[in-house]
Coordinates of C-alpha atoms in Angstrom, one line a residue:
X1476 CA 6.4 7.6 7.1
X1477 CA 3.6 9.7 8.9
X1478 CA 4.9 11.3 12.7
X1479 CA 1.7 12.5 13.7
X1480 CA -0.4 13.2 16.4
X1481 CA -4.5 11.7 16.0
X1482 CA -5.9 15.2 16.5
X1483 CA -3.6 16.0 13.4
X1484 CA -5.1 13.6 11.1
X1485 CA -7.9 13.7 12.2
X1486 CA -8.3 17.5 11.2
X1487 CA -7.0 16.6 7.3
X1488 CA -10.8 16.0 7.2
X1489 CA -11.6 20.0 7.0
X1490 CA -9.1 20.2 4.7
X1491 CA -9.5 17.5 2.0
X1492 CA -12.4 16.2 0.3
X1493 CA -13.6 12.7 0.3
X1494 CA -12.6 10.7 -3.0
X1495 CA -14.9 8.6 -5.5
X1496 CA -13.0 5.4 -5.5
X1497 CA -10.0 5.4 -7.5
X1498 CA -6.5 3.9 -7.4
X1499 CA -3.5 5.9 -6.3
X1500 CA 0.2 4.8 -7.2
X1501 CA 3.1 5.2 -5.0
X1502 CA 6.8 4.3 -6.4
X1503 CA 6.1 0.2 -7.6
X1504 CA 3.0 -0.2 -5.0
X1505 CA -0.4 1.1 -6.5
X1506 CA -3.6 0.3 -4.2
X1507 CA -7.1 1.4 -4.2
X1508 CA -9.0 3.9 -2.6
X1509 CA -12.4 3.6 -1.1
X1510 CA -15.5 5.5 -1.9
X1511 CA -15.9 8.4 0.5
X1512 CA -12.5 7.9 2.2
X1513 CA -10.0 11.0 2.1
X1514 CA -6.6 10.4 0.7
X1515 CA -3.1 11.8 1.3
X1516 CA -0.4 10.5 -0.6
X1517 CA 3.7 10.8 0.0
X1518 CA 6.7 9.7 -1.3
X1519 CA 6.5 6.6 0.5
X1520 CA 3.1 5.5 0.9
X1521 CA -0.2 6.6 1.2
X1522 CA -3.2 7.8 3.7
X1523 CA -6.9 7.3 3.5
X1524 CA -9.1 8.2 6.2
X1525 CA -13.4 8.0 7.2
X1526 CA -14.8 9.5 10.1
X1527 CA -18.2 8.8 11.3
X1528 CA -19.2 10.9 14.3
X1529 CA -16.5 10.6 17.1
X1530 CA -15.6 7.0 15.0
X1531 CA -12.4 7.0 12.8
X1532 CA -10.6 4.5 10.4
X1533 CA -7.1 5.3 9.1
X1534 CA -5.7 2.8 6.7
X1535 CA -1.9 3.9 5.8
X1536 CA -0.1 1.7 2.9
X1537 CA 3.5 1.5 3.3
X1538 CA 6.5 1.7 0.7
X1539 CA 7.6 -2.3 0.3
X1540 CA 10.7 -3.8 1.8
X1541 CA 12.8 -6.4 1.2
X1542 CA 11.2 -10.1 2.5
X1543 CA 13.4 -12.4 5.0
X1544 CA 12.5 -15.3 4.3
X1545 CA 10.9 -15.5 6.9
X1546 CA 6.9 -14.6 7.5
X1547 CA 6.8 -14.0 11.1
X1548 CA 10.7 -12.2 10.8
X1549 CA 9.2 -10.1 8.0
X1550 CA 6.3 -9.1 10.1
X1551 CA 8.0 -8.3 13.6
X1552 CA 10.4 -6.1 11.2
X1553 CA 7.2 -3.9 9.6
X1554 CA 5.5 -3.7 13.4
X1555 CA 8.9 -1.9 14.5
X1556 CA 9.3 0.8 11.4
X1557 CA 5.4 1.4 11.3
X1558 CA 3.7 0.4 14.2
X1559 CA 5.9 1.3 16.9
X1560 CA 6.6 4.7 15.5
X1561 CA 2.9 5.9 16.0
X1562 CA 2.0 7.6 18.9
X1563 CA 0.8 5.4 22.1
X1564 CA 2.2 2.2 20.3
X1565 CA 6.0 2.3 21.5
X1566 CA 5.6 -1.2 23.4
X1567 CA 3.2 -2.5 21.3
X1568 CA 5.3 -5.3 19.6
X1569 CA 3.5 -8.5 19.5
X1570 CA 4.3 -11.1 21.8
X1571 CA 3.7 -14.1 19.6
X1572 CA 3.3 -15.2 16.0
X1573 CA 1.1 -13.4 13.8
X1574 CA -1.7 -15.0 12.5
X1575 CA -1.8 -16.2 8.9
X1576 CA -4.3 -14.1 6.7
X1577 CA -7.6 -15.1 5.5
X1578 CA -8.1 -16.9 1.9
X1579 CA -10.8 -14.5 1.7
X1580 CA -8.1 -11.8 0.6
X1581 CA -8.3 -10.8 -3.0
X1582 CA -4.2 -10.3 -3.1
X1583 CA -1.2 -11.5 -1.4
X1584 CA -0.6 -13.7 1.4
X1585 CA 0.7 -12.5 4.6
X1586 CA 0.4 -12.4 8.3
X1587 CA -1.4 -10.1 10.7
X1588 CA -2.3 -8.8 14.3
X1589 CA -3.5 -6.2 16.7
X1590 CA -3.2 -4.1 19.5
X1591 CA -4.1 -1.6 21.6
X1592 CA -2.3 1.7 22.5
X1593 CA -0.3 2.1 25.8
X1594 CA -3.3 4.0 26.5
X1595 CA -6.0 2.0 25.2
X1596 CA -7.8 4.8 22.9
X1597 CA -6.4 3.3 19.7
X1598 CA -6.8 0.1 18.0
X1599 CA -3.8 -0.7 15.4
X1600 CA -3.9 -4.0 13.2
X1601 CA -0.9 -4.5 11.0
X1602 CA -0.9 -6.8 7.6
X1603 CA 2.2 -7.4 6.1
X1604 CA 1.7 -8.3 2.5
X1605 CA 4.6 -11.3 0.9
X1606 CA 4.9 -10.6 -2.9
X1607 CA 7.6 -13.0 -2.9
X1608 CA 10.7 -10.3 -3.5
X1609 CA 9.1 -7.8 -1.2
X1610 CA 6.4 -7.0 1.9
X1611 CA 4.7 -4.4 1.7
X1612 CA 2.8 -3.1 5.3
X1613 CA -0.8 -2.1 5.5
X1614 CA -1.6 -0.4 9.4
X1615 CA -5.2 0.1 10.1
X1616 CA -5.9 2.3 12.9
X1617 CA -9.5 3.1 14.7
X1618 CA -10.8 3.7 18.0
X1619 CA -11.5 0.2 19.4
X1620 CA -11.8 -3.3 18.0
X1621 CA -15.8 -3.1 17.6
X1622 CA -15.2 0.3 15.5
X1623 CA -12.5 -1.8 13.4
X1624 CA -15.3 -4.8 13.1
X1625 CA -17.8 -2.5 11.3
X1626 CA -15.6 -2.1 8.4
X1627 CA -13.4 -4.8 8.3
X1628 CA -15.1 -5.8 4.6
X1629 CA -13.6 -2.3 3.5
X1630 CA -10.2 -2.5 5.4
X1631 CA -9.8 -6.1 3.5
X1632 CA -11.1 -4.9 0.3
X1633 CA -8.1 -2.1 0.2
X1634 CA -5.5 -4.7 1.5
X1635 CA -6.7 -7.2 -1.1
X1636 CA -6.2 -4.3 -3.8
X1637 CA -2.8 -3.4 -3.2
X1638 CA 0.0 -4.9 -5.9
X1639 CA 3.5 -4.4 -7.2
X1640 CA 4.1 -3.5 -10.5
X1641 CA 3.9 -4.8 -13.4
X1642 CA 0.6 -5.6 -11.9
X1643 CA -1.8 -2.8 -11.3
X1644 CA -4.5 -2.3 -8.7
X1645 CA -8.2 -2.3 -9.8
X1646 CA -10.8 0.0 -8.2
X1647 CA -13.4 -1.1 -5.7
X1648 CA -16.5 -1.0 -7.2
X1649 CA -19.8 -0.1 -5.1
X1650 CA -22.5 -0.4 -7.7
X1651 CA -23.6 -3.4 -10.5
X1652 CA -25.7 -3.3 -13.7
X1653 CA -27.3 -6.6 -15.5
X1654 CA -24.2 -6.3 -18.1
X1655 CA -21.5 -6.9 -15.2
X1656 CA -22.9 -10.8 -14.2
X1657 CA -23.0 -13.0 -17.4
X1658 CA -20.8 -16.0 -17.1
X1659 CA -20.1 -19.0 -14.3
X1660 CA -20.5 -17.7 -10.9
X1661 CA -19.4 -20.0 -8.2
X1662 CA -19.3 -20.5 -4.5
X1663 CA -18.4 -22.8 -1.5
X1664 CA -17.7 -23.5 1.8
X1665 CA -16.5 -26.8 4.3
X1666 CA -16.6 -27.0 7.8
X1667 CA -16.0 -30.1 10.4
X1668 CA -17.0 -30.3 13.8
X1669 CA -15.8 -32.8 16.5
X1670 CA -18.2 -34.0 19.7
X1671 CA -17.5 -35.0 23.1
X1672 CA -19.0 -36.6 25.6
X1673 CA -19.6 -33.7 27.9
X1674 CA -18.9 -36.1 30.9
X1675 CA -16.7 -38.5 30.6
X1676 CA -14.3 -36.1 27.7
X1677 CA -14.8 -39.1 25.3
X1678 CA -15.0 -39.0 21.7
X1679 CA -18.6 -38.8 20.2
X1680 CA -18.2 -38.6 16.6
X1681 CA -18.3 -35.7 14.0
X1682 CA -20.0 -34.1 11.3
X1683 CA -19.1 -32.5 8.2
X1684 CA -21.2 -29.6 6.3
X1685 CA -19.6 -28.4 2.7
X1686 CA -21.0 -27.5 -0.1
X1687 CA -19.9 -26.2 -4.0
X1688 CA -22.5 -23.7 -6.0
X1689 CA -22.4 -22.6 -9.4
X1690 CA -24.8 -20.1 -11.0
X1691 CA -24.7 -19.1 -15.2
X1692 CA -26.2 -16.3 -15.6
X1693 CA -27.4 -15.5 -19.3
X1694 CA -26.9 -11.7 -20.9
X1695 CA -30.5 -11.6 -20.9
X1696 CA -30.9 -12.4 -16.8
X1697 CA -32.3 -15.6 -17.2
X1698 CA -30.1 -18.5 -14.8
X1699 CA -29.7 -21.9 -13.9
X1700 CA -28.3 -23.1 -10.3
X1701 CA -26.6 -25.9 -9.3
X1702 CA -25.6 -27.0 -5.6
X1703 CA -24.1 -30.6 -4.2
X1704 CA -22.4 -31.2 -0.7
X1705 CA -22.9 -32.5 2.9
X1706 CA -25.1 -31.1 5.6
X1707 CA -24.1 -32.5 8.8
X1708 CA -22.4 -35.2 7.1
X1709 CA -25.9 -35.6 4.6
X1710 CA -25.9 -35.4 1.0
X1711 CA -27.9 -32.7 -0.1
X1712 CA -28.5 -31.6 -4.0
X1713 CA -30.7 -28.7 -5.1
X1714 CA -31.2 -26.9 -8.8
X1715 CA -33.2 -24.1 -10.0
X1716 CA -33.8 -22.3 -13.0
X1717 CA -35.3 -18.5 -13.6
X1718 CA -34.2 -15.1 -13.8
X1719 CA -31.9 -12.4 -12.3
X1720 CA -33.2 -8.8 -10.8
X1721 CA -31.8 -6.0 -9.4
X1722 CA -33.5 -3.4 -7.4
X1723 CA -31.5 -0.5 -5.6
X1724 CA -28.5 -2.6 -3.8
X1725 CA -30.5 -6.0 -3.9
X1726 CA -29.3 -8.4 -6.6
X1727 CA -32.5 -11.2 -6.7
X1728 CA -32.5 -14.5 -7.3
X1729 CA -35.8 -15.3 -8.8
X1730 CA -36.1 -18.9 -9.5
X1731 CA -38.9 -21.6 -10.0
X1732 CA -38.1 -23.5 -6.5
X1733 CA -36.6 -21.0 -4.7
X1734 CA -36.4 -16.7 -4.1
X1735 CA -32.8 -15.8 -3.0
X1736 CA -32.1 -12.0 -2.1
X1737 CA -28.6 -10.7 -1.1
X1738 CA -27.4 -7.4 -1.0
X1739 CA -24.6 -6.2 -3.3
X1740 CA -21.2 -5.0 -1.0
X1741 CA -18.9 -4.6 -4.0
X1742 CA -17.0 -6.3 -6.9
X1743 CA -13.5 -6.3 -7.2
X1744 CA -10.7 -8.2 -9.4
X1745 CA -8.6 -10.9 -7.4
X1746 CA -4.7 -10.9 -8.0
X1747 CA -5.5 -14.0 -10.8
X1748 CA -7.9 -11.9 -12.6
X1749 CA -10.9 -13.5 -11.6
X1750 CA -14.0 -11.5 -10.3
X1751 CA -15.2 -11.5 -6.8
X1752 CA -18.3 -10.2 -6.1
X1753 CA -19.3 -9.8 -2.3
X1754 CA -22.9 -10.2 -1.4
X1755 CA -24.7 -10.1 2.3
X1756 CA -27.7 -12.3 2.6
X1757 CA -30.8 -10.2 2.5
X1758 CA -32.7 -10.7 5.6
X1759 CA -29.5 -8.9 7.0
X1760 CA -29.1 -5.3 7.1
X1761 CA -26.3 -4.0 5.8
X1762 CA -26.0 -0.8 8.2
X1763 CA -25.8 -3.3 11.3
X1764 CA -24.5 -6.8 10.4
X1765 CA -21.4 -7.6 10.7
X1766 CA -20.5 -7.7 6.9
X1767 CA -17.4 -9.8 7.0
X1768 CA -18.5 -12.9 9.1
X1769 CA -21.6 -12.6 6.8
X1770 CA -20.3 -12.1 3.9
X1771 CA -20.4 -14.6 0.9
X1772 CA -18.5 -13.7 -2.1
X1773 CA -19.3 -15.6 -6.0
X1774 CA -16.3 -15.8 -7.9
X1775 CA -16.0 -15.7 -12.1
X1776 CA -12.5 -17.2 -13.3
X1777 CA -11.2 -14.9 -15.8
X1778 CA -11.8 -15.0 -19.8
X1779 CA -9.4 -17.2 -21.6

């Protein structure tokens, strides 16, 4: 796809103008394009780049190819035509399985993994996306993994954008209004952990903490909230009733009981057609947190 030197990308940025967020089509594979990120397109894929002082993020998405079978195959295959290519990567080819991708993806399953450069002044992560005929590849690039950590929530929000036609790839939406939450909002999360005795290596016993959420918001702002789970293997219920603000990117939770803040990250329409809207707690800040081990998303199931 692209043979290029860094210093040759890099310098695309004096030449093309960042992009409001949009969604560019290439051949069957349309995928969207971040807010501020410049975008080159070719006949086989696209490019969209940020820089931020000497810090870069390159996201290429490739044209698709046919799938194996065979997950790990499929991804080994995509490392060598789009990985391996790239300056500094030629013996770069992972030397075990990928790892399985998050279910916090809006899109396809796949696999993924990382490396450095021969040199170590480039950070590459590969996702190979399995739309059941096809994979398409997704290669990130950026200096290190702590630049690639800062914007992972971005990065995932692209991959979980891309689709094959028919489907079509919705834009990444950075802002809200009151009319975009009325409906059933809802959340969740399970975790387990196991003890031992730190002496003798014998088992201590285990705890479980989960949880399911659902908020209905009204057109007029007003909501009622709904939680049930385990905390550390405890029941625990709560419910609440009041009204929905926003305020600049704060989305407030303004209840009888309880006052939840969160900051709005972005909204974006998962490959089922439900909504997934991605909040950060608000006691974090945004500029500094690490957004996508933070990160809780609400999800509306599509109209029937």
């Amino acid at each position: 796809m692209w043979r290029w030197a860094l210093s040759a990308v890099l310098s695309v940025f004096a030449v093309t103008a960042p992009a409001f967020a949009q969604v560019q089509t290439v051949g069957d594979v349309s995928f969207a394009v971040p807010e501020g990120w410049a975008y080159q397109g070719s006949a086989d894929g696209g490019l969209m780049l940020l820089k931020q002082d000497q810090n870069f993020w390159i996201v290429t998405v490739h044209a698709p190819r046919p799938t194996s079978g065979d997950l790990n195959a499929d991804f080994k295959n995509a490392w060598r035509s789009v990985v391996l290519p790239t300056p500094d990567f030629q013996n770069s080819l992972p030397g075990y399985d990928p790892y399985s991708m998050s279910n916090k993806l809006l899109g396809y399953p796949g696999k993924y993994y990382d490396a450095f450069s021969g040199s170590g002044k480039m950070y590459a992560r590969l996702y190979t996306l399995e739309t059941g005929k096809v994979v398409v590849p997704v290669m990130v690039l950026t200096p290190n993994r702590q630049v690639l950590d800062a914007l992972t929530h971005i990065v995932e929000a692209v991959v979980g954008s891309v689709r094959m036609a028919p489907l079509k790839a919705s834009p990444i939406r950075n802002s809200i209004t009151m009319a975009d939450l009325p409906g059933e909002w809802h959340s969740g999360m399970a975790s387990a952990r196991t003890y031992y005795d730190r002496y003798t290596g014998a088992y201590a016993g285990s705890t479980t903490t989960a949880y399911s959420a659902r908020y209905t918001i009204a057109g007029n702002g007003a909501f009622t909230y709904e939680m049930g789970g385990l905390w550390n293997s405890r029941p625990v219920q709560d419910k609440d009733t009041g009204t929905v603000e926003l305020g600049g990117d704060l989305i407030t939770f303004k209840g009888r009981n309880h006052e939840q803040k969160y900051h709005f990250v972005n909204f974006q329409t998962a490959i089922d057609g439900s909504t997934v809207m991605t909040l950060l707690p608000g006691q974090e800040d945004p500029a500094k947190a690490n957004v996508t081990s933070l990160q809780q998303q609400l999800v509306r199931e599509p109209k029937k």
